[in-house]
CSV table of C-alpha atoms in Angstrom, one decimal:
chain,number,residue,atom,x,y,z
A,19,UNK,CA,121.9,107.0,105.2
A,20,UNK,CA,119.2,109.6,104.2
A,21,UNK,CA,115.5,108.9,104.8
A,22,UNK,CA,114.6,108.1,101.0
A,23,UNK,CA,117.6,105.6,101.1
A,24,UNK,CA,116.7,104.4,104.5
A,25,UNK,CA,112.7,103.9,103.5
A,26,UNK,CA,114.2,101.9,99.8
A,27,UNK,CA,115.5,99.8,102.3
A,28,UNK,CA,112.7,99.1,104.6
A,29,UNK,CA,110.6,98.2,100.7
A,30,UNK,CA,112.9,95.6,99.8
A,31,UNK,CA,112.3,94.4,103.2
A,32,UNK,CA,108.8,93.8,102.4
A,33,UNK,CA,110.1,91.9,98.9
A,34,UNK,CA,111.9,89.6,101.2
A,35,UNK,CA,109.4,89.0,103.4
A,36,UNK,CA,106.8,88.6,100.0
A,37,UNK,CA,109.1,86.1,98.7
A,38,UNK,CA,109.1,84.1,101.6
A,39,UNK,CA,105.5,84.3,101.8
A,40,UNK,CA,105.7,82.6,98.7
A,41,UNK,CA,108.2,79.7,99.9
A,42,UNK,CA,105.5,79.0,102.3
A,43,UNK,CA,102.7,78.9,99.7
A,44,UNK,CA,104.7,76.5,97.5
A,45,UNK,CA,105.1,74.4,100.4
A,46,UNK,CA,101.9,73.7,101.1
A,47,UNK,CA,101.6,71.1,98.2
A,48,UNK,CA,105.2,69.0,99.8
A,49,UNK,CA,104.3,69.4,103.1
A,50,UNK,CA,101.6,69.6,106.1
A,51,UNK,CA,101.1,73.1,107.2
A,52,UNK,CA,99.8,74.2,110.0
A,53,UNK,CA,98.6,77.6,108.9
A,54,UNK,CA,95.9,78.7,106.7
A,55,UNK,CA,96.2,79.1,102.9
A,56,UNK,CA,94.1,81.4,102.1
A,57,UNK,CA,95.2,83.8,105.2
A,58,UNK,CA,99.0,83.4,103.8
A,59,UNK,CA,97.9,84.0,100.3
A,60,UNK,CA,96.0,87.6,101.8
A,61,UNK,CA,99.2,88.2,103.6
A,62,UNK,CA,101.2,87.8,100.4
A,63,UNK,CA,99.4,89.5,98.0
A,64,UNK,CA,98.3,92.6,100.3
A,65,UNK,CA,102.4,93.1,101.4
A,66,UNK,CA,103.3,92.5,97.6
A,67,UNK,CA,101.1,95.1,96.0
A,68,UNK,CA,101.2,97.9,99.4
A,69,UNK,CA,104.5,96.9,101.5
A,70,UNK,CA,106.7,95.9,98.3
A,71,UNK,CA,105.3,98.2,95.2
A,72,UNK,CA,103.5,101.2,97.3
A,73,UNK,CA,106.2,102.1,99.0
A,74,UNK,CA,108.7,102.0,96.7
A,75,UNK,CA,106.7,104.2,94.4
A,76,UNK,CA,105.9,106.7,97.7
A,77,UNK,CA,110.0,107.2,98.1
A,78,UNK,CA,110.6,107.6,94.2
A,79,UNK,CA,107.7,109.9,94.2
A,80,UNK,CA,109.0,111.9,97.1
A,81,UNK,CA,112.8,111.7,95.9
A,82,UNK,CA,111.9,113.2,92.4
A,83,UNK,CA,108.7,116.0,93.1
A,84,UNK,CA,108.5,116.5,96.8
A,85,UNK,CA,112.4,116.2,98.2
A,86,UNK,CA,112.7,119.9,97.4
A,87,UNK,CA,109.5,121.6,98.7
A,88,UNK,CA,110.4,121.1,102.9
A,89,UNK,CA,107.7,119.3,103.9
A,90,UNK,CA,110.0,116.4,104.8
A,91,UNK,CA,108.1,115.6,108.7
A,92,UNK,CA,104.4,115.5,106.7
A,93,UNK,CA,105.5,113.0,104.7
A,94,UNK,CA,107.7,111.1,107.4
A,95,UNK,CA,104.5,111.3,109.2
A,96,UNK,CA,102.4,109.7,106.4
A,97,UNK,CA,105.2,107.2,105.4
A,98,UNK,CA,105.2,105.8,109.0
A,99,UNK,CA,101.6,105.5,109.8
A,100,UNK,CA,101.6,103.5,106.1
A,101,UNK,CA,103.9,101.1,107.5
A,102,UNK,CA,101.9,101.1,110.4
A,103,UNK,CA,99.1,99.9,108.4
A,104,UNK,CA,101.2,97.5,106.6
A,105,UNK,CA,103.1,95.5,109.5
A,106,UNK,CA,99.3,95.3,111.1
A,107,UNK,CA,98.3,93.6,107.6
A,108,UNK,CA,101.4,91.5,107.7
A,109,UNK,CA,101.0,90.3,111.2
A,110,UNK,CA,96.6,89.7,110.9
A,111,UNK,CA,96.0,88.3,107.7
A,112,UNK,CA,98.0,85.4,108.7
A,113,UNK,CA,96.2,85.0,111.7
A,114,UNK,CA,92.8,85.7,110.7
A,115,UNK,CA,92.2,86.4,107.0
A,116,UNK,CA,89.6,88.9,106.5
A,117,UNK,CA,88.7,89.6,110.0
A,118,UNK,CA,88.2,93.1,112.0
A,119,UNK,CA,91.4,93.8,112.3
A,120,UNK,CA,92.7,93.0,108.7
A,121,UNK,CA,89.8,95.1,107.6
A,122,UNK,CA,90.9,97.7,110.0
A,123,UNK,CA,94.7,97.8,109.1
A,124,UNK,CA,93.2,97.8,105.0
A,125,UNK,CA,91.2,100.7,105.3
A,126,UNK,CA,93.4,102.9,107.1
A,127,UNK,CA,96.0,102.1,104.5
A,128,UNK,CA,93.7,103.3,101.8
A,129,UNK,CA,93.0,106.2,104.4
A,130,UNK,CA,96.9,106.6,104.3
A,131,UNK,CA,97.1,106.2,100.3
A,132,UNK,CA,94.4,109.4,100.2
A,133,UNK,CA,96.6,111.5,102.5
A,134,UNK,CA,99.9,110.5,100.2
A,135,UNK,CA,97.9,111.5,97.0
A,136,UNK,CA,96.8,114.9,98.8
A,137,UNK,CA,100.6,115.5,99.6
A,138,UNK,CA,101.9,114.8,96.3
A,139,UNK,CA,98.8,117.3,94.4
A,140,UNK,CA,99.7,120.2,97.1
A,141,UNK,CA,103.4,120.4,97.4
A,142,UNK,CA,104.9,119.1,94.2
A,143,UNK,CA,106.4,122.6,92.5
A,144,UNK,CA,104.7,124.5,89.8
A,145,UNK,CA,107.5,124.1,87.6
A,146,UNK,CA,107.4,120.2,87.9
A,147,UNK,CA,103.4,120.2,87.8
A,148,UNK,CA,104.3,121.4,84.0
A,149,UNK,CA,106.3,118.5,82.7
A,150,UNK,CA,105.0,115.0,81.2
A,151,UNK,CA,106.1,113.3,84.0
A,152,UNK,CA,104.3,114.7,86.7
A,153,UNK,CA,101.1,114.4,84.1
A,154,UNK,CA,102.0,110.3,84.5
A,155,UNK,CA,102.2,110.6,88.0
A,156,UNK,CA,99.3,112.7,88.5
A,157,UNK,CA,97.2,110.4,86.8
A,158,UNK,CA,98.8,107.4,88.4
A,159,UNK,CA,98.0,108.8,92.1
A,160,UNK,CA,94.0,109.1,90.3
A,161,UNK,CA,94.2,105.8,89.3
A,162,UNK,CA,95.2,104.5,93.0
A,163,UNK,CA,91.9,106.3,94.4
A,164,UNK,CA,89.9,104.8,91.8
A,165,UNK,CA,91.1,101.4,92.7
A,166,UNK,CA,89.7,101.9,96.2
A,167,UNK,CA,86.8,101.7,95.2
A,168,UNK,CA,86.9,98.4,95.0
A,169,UNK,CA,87.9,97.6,98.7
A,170,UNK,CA,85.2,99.9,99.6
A,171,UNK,CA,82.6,98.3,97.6
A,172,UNK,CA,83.7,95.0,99.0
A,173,UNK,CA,82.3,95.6,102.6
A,174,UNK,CA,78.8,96.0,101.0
A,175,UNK,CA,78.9,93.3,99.3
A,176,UNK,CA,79.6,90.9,101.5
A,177,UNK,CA,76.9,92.4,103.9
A,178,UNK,CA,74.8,92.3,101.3
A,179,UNK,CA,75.0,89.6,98.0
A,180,UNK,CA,78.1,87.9,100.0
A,181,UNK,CA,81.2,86.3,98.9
A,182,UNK,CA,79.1,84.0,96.1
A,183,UNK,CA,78.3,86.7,94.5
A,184,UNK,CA,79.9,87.9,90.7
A,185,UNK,CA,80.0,91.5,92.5
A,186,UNK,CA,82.3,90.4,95.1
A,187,UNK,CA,84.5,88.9,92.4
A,188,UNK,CA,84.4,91.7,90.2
A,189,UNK,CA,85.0,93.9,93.3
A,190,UNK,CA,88.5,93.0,94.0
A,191,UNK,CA,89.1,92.7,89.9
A,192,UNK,CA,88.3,96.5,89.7
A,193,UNK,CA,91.4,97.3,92.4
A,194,UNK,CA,93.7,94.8,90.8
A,195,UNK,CA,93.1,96.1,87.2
A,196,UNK,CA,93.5,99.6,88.5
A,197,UNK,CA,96.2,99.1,91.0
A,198,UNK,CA,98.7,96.9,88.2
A,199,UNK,CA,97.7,98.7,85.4
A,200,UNK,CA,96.9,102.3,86.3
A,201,UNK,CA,98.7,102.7,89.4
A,202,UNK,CA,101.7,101.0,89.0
A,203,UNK,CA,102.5,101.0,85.0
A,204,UNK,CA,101.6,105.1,84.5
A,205,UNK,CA,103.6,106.2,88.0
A,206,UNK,CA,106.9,103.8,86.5
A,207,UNK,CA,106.2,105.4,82.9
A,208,UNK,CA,106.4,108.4,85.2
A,209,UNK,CA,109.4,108.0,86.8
A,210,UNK,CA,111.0,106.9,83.1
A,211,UNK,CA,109.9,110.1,81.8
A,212,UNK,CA,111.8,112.2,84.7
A,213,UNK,CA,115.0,110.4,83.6
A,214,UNK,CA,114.4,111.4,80.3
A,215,UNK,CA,113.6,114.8,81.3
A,216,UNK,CA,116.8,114.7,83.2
A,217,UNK,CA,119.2,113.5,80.6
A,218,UNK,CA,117.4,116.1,77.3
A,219,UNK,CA,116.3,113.0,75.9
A,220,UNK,CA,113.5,115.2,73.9
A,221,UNK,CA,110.4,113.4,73.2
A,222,UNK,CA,108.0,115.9,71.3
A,223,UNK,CA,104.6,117.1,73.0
A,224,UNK,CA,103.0,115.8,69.9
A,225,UNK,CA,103.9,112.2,70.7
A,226,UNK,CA,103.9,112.3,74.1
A,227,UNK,CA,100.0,113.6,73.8
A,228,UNK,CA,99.3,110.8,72.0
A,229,UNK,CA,101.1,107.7,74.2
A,230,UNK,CA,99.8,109.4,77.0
A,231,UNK,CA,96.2,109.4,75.6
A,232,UNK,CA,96.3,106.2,74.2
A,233,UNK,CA,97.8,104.7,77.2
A,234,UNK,CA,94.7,105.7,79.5
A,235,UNK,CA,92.2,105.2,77.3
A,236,UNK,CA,93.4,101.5,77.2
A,237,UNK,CA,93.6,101.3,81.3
A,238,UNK,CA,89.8,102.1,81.4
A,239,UNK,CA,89.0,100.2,78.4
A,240,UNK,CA,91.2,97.3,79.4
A,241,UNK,CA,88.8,96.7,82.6
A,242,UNK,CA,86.4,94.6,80.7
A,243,UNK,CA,89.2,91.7,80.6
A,244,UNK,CA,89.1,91.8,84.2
A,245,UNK,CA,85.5,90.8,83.7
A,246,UNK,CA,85.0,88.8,81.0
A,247,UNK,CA,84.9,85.3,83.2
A,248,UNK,CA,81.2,86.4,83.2
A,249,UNK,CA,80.8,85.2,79.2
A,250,UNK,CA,79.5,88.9,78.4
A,251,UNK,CA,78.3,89.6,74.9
A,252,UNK,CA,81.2,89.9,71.9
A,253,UNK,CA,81.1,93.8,72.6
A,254,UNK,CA,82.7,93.1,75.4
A,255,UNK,CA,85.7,91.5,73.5
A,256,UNK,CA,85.6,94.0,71.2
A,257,UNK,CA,85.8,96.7,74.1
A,258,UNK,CA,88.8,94.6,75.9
A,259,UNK,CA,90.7,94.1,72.7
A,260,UNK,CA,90.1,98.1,71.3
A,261,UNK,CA,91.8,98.7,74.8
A,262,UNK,CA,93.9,96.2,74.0
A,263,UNK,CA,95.6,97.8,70.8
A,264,UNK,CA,95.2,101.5,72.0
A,265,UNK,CA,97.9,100.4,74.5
A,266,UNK,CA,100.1,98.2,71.8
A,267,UNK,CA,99.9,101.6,69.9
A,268,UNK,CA,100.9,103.6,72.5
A,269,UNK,CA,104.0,101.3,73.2
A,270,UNK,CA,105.0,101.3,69.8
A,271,UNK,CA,105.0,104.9,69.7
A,272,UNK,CA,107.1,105.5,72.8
A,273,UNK,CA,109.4,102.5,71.4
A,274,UNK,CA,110.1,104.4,68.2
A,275,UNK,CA,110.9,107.8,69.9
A,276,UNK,CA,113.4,105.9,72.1
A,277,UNK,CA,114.6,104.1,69.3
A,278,UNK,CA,115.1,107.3,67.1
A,279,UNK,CA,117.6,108.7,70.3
A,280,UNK,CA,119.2,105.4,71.1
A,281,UNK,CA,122.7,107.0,70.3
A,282,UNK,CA,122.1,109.8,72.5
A,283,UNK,CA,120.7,107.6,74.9
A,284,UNK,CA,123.5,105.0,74.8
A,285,UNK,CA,126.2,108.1,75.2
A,286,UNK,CA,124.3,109.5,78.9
A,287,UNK,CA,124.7,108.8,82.2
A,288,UNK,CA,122.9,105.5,82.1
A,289,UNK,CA,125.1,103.0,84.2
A,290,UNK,CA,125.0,99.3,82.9
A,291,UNK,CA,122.9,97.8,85.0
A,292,UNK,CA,119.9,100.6,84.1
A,293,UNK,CA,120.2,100.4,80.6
A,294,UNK,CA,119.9,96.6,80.4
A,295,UNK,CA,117.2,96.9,83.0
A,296,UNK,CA,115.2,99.0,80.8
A,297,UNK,CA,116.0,96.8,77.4
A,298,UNK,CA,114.7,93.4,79.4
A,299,UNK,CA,111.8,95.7,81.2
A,300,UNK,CA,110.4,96.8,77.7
A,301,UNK,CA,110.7,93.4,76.3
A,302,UNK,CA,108.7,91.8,79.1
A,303,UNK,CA,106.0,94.9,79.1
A,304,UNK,CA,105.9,94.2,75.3
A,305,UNK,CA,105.0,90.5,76.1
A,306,UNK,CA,102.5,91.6,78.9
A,307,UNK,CA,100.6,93.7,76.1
A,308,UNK,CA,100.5,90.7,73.7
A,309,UNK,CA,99.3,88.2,76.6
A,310,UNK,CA,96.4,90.6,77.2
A,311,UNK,CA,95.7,91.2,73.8
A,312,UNK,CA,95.3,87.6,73.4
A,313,UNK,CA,93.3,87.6,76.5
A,314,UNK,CA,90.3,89.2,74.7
A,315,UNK,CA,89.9,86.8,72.3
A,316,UNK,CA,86.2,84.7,73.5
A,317,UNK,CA,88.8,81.3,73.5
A,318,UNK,CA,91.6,82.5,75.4
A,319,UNK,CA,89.1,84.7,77.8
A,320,UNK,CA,87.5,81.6,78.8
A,321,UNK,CA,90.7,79.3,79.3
A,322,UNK,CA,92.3,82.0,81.1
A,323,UNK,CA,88.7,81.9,83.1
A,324,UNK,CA,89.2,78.5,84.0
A,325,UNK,CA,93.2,77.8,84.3
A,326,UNK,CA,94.3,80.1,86.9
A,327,UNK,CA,98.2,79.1,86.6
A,328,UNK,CA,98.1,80.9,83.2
A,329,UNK,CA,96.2,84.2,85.6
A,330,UNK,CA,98.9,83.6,88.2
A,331,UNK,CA,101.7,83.5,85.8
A,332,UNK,CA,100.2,87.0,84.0
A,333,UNK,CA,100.2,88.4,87.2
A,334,UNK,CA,104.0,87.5,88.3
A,335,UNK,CA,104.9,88.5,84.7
A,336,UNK,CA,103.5,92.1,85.5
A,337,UNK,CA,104.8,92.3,89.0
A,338,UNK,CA,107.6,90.7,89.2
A,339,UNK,CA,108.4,91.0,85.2
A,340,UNK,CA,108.1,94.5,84.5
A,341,UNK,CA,106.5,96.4,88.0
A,342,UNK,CA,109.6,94.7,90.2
A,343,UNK,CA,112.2,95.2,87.7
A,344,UNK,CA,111.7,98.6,86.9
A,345,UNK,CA,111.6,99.6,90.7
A,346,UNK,CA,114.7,98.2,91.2
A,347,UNK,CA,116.3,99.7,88.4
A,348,UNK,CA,114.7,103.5,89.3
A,349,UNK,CA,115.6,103.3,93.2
A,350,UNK,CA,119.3,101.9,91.6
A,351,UNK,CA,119.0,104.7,88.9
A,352,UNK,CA,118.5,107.5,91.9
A,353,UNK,CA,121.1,105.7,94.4
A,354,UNK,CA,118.8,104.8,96.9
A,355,UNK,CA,119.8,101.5,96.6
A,356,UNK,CA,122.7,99.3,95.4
A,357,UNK,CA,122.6,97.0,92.4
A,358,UNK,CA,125.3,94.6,90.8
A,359,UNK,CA,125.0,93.4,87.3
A,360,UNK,CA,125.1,90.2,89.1
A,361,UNK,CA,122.0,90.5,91.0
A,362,UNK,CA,120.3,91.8,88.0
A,363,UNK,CA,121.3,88.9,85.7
A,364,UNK,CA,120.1,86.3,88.9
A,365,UNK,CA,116.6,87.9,89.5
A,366,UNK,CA,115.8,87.8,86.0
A,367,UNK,CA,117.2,84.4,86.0
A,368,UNK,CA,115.3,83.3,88.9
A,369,UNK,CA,111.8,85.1,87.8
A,370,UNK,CA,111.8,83.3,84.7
A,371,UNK,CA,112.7,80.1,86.1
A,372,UNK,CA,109.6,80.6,88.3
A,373,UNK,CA,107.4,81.4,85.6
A,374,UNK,CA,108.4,78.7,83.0
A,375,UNK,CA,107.5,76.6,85.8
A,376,UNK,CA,104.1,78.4,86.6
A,377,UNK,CA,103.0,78.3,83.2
A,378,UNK,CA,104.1,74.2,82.5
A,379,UNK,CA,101.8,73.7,84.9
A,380,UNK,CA,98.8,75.9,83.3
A,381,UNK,CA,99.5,73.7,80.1
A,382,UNK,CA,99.5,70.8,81.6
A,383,UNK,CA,95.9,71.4,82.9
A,384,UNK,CA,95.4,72.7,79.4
A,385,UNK,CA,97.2,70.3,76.8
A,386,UNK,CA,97.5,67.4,79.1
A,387,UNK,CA,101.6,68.0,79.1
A,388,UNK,CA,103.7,65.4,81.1
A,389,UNK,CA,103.6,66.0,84.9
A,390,UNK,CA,106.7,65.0,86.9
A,391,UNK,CA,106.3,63.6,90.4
A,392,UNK,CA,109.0,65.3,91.9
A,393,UNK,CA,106.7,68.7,90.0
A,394,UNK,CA,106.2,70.5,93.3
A,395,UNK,CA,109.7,70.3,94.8
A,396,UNK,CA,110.8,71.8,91.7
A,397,UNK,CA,108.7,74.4,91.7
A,398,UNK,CA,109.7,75.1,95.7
A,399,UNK,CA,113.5,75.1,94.9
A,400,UNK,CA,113.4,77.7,92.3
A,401,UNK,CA,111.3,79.5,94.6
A,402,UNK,CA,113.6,79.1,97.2
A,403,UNK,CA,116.3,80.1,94.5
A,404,UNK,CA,114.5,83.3,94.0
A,405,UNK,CA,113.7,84.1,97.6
A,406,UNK,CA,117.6,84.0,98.2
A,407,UNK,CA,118.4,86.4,95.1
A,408,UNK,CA,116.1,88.7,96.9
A,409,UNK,CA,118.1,88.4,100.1
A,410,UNK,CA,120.7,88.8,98.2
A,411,UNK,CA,119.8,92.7,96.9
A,412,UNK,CA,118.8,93.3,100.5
A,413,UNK,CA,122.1,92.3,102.2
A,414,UNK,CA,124.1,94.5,99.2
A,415,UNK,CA,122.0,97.3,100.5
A,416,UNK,CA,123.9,96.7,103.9
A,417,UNK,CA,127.7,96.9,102.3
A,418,UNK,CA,129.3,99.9,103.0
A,419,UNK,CA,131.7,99.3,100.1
């Protein structure tokens, strides 16, 4: 097993070990815990979004720009001291929450996340610096810096206005917003548009210039949704939703180029399980646009404000929805790891039990729906259902069939 199949691996560990984190969480509400909430839901969110998403991105990343350019010990050097960071998150958040040594393990992750960025903007090859791509993944990589500035600000803050403070709030909604929808989304439209690259699936420079455009423009501008809990002026809706539509346009202009190639698509080396990946992935990243174009309407800003199932259920929409999916697909895609159409058809099965679930419970805080008794047990055996479709993928990794 070669080192980028080797480090897949060692990422869908951390999606195990996520989704157990999440067993746990459910658990709390059946059960008497004796552990910390808040320090398991730190745990799980910092291994979700930097064990689970980061380092699958780093290996893709690596596979497709840097395999080539022999610097194979710098970034086995960076990739360990990352998981250095992340096991010390994994083990300390649990233990302490946000304590020295969390804070310690955090920031020399982000430390880490510089050097990666520095790697990837040195050695990638001329000749791949030219394509639209690497343009994605170059601004994807920008995006990740930006979002540090959040965890950076957050130290000040607290010594300073403290955790009550809108600033400290707004803080950690400036790395999400950045980290989901910069970070992640442009590096996987990235990775898409290597495959395309790969397989002369021609999109013109003329409408690639304008996705790509449109696309970023709506990341910055889409910030203001992150922030509108505050009850800003209308301008700020109006800002949110402009950012809103720039990124429905954007989609509906990569949707129509792919559509206008579909027989050349459907006659390439996509296997199966990829090119119902990507149908299912576009769908749900179709419904993510529309849920945060909604969001920027004054009503649905403020319930989403106040009903943090339906922001919980966004969130696992994006990562698990679209972020998760396409990973597994691209890491399949490249043969660094092994999918069956099986374990495709049960992790979308079990996410959307999961979110059905998520969200009946944001409407019945809304609507006043019916709420079972027996509510939170169901909640913790499709949880429990997903978990095991994760182990699943993880044990297939292991079969040398």
């Amino acid at each position: 097993m070669n080192i980028t199949k080797k480090h897949s691996v060692i990422a869908l560990g951390y999606f195990l070990i996520i989704a157990i984190l999440g067993v746990l969480l459910r658990c709390f509400s059946i059960a008497v815990i004796d552990f910390n909430y808040k320090h398991i839901v730190h745990a799980h969110s910092h291994v979700a979004l930097l064990g689970w998403v980061y380092s699958a991105l780093m290996v893709l990343i690596y596979q497709l720009y840097l395999k080539k350019a022999n610097i194979e010990k710098k970034y086995k050097r960076i990739f360990w001291f990352t998981q250095f960071t992340i096991v010390g998150m994994l083990v300390t958040f649990p233990i302490t929450g946000y304590a020295l040594f969390s804070i310690l393990f955090s920031t020399l992750f982000i430390i880490a996340s510089y050097l990666l960025g520095y790697l990837v903007f040195k050695h990638t090859p001329k000749a791949s610096k030219a394509t639209n791509s690497y343009k994605c993944i170059k601004w994807s990589l920008w995006y990740m810096i930006l979002s540090s500035v959040g965890p950076w600000a957050l130290g000040i803050i607290m010594n300073t206005l403290g955790e009550t403070s809108s600033w400290y709030r707004n803080a950690i909604y400036f790395y999400l917003h950045f980290q989901y929808n910069g970070w992640f989304i442009v590096a996987l439209f990235g990775v898409l548009f290597y495959i395309f690259e790969e397989i002369k699936i021609n999109i013109s420079n003329r409408k690639f210039q304008q996705f790509f455009w449109l696309l970023n423009f709506g990341v910055i501008f889409t910030f203001v949704i992150s922030i509108l809990w505050m009850k800003l002026p209308l301008l700020a809706n109006f800002i949110a939703g402009s950012g809103a539509l720039l990124q429905l346009f954007a989609f509906g202009i990569l949707l129509k180029e792919i559509i206008k190639q579909k027989e050349k698509i459907n006659i390439t080396t996509f296997s199966p399980i990829l090119s119902i990946s990507l149908k299912v992935i576009l769908f749900f990243y179709s419904i993510k646009l529309i849920i945060q174009f909604i969001g920027t309407i004054p009503y649905f800003a403020n319930l989403a404000s106040t009903n943090i199932d339906f922001v919980i259920g966004y969130l696992h929409w994006i990562f698990l929805g679209v972020v998760s999916l396409a990973l597994l697909a691209f890491l399949s895609y490249f043969k660094l790891i092994k999918l069956t159409k099986s374990s495709i058809v049960l992790y979308i099965t079990g996410f959307l039990l999961t979110e059905l679930f998520i969200y009946y419970r944001g409407l019945v805080a809304w609507k006043g729906f019916y709420y079972p008794n027996n509510y939170p047990y169901l909640l913790v055996t499709v949880s429990v259902f997903f978990m095991i479709v994760i182990g699943y993928i993880l044990t297939l990794q292991f079969n040398r069939k």
